[in-house]
Short mmCIF file of C-alpha atoms in Angstrom, two decimals:
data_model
loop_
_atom_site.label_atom_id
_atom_site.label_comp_id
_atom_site.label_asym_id
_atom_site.label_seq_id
_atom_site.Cartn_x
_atom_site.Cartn_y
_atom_site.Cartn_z
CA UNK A 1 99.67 -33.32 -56.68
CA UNK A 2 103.24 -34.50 -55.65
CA UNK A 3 105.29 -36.16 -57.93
CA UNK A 4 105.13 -40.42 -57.88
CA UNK A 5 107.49 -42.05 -59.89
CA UNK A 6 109.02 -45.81 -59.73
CA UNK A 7 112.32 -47.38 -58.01
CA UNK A 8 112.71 -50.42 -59.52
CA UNK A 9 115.13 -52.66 -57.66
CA UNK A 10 116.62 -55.67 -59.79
CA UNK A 11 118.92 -58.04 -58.74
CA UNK A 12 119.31 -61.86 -57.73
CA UNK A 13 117.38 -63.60 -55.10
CA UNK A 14 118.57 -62.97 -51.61
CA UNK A 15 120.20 -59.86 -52.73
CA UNK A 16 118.54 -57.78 -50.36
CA UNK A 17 115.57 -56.27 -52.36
CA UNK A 18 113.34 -56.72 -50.12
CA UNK A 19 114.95 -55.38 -47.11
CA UNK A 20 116.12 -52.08 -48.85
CA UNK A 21 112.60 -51.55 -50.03
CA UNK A 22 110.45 -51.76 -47.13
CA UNK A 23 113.50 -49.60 -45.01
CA UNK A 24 113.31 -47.33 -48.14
CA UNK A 25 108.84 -47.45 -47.93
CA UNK A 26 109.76 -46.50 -43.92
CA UNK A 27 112.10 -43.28 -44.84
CA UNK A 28 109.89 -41.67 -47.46
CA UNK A 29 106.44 -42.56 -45.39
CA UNK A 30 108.54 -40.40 -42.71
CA UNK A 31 108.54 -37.71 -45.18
CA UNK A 32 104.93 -37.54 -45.44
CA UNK A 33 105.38 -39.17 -49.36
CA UNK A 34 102.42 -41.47 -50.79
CA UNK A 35 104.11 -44.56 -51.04
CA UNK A 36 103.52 -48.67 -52.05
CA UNK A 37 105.52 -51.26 -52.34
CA UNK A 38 105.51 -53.87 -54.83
CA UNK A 39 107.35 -57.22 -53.85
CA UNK A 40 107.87 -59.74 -56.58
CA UNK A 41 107.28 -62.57 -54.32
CA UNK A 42 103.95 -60.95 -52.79
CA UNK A 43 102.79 -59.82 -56.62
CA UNK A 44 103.38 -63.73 -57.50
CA UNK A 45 101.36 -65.08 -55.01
CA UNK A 46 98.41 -62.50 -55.73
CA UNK A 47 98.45 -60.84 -59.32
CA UNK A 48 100.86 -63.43 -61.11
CA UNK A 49 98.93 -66.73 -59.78
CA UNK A 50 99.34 -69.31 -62.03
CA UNK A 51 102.39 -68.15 -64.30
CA UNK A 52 105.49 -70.02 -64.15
CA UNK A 53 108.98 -69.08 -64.85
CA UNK A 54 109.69 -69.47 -68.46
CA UNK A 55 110.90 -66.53 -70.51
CA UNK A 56 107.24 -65.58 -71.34
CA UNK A 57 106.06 -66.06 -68.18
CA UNK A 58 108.71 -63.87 -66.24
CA UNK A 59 108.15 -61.12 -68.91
CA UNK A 60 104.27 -61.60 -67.99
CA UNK A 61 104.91 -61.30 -64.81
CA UNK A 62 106.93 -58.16 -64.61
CA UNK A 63 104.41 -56.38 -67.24
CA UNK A 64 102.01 -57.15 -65.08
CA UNK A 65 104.15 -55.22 -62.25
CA UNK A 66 105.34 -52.35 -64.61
CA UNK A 67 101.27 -51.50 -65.25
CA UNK A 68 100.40 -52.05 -61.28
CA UNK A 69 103.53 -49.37 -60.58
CA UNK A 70 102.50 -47.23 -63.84
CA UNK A 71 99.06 -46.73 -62.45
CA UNK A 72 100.05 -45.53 -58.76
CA UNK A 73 102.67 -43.51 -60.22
CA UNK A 74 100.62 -41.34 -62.57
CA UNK A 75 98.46 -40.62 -59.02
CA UNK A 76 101.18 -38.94 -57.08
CA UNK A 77 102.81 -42.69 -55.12
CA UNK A 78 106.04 -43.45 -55.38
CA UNK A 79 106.07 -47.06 -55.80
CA UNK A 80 109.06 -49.42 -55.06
CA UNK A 81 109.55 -52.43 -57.30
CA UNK A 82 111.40 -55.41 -55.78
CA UNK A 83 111.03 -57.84 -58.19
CA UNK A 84 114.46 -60.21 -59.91
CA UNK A 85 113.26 -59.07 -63.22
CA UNK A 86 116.18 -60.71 -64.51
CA UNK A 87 115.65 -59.53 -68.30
CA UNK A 88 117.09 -56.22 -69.66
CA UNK A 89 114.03 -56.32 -72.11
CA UNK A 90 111.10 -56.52 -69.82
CA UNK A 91 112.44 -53.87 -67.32
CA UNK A 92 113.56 -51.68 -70.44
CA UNK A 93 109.27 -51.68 -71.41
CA UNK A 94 108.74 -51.32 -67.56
CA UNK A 95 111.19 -47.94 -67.98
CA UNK A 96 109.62 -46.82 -71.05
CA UNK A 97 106.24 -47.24 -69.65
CA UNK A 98 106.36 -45.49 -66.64
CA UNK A 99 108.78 -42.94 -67.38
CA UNK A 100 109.44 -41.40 -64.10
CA UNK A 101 111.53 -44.79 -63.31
CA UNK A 102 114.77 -45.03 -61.17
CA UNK A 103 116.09 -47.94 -61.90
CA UNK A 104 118.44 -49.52 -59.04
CA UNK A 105 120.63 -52.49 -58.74
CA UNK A 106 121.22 -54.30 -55.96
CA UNK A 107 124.28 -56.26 -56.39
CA UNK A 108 125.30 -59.53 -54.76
CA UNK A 109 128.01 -61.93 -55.69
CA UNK A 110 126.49 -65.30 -56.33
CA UNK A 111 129.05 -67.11 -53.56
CA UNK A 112 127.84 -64.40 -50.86
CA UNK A 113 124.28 -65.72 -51.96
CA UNK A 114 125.06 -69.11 -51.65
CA UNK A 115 126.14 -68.58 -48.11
CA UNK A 116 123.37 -66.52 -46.97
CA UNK A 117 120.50 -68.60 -48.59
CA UNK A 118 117.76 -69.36 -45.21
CA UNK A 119 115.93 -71.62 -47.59
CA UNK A 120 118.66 -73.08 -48.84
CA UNK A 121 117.44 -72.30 -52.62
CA UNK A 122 120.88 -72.23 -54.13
CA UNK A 123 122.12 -75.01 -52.76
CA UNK A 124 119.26 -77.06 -54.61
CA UNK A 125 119.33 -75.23 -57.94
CA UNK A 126 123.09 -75.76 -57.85
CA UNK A 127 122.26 -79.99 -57.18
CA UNK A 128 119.54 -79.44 -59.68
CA UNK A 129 116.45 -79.87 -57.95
CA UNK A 130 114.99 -76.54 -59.14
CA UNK A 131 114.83 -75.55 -62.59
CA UNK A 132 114.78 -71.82 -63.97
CA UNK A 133 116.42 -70.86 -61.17
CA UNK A 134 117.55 -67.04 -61.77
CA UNK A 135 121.07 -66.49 -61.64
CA UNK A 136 122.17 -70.31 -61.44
CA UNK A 137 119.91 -72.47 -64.59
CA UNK A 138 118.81 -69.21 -65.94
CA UNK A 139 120.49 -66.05 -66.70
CA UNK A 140 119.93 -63.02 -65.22
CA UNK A 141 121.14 -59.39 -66.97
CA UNK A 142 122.14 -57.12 -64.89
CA UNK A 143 121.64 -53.69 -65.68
CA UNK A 144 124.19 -51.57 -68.12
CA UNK A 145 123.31 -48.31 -66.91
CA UNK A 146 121.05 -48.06 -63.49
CA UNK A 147 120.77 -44.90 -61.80
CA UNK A 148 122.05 -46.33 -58.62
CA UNK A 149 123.72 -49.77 -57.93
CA UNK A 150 124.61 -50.74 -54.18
CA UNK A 151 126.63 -53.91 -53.52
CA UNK A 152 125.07 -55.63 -50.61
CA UNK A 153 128.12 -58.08 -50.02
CA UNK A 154 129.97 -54.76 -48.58
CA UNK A 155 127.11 -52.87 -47.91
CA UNK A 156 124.75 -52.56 -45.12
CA UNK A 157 120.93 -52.12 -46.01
CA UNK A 158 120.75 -48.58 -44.40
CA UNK A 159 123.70 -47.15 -46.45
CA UNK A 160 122.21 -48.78 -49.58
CA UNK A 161 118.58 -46.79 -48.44
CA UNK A 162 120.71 -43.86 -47.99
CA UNK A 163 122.40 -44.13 -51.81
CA UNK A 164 118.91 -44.13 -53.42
CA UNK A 165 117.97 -41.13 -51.46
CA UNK A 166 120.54 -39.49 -51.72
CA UNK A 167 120.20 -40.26 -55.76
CA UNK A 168 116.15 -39.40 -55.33
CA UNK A 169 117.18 -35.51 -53.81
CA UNK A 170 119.44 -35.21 -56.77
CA UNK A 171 116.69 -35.50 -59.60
CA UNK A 172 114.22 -33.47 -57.65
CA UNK A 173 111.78 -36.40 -56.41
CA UNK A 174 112.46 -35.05 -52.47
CA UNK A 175 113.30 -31.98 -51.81
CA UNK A 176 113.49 -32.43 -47.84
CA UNK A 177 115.48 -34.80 -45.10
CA UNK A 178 114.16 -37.15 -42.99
CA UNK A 179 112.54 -36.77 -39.83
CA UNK A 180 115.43 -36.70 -36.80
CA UNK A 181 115.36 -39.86 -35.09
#
């Protein structure tokens, strides 16, 4: 059975988690892997129904991802987390869980945010009209030592792809290059 394992992206909202993951799903589907993705704001609306976003809740929340991810990876899928998982702890128990686990950061600075917010989200946790809101009423802790960190402010989505599978060849999780396009 091929190997699964986890990327687990981590960074603030509108960072670009989304984007790299599904581009990231696209590449590796092209190499014939077994592969899911698991968005935080899709796992929120389905698994994580009712939780809120206190401290407890958030760690809830990305338990609840870590066992989801834990349980395709054991079965040969590489699954992509993009979830804010803005606490060391909870993504430190999501590591230790699943084992296989690539952690990657996908840094954004908070004014580039600000200005590229569709929904306008920062602009009304800044005037404080949403509480807990990750990164601007409640912290987020960025990694100390991810595999991979790409900086989305100066970097396009496709390069940032290209880092983490780049990274991926390099600990023997591929061992062949995309399809020509």
């Amino acid at each position: 059975m091929p190997q699964g394992g986890t990327v687990w992206l981590t960074g603030l909202s509108g960072a670009g988690k989304s984007t790299i993951a599904h581009a990231l799903a696209d590449l590796l589907r092209q190499l014939n892997q077994a592969v899911e993705v698991l968005d935080g704001d899709e796992v929120r609306q389905h698994l994580s129904a009712g939780l809120g976003f206190s401290r407890e809740d958030r760690d809830t929340n990305i338990a609840r991802i870590a066992y989801v991810a834990n349980l395709l990876s054991r079965n040969g899928v590489i699954v992509i987390v993009a979830a804010i998982s803005p606490y060391r702890a909870a993504r430190d128990a999501a590591r230790h869980q699943i084992g296989a686990f690539v952690e990657v950061y996908v840094s954004c600075a908070l004014d580039e945010l600000v200005r590229r917010d569709p929904k306008g989200l920062y602009a009304r946790a800044v005037r404080g009209e949403i509480a807990h809101f990750t990164g601007v009423s409640d912290p987020y802790e960025p990694p100390h030592e991810a595999e991979v960190v790409v900086a989305t402010e100066c970097t396009d989505a496709q390069a940032c792809v290209e880092a983490i599978m780049k990274y991926l060849r390099e600990i023997g999780w591929l061992s062949v290059s995309p399809v020509a396009q």
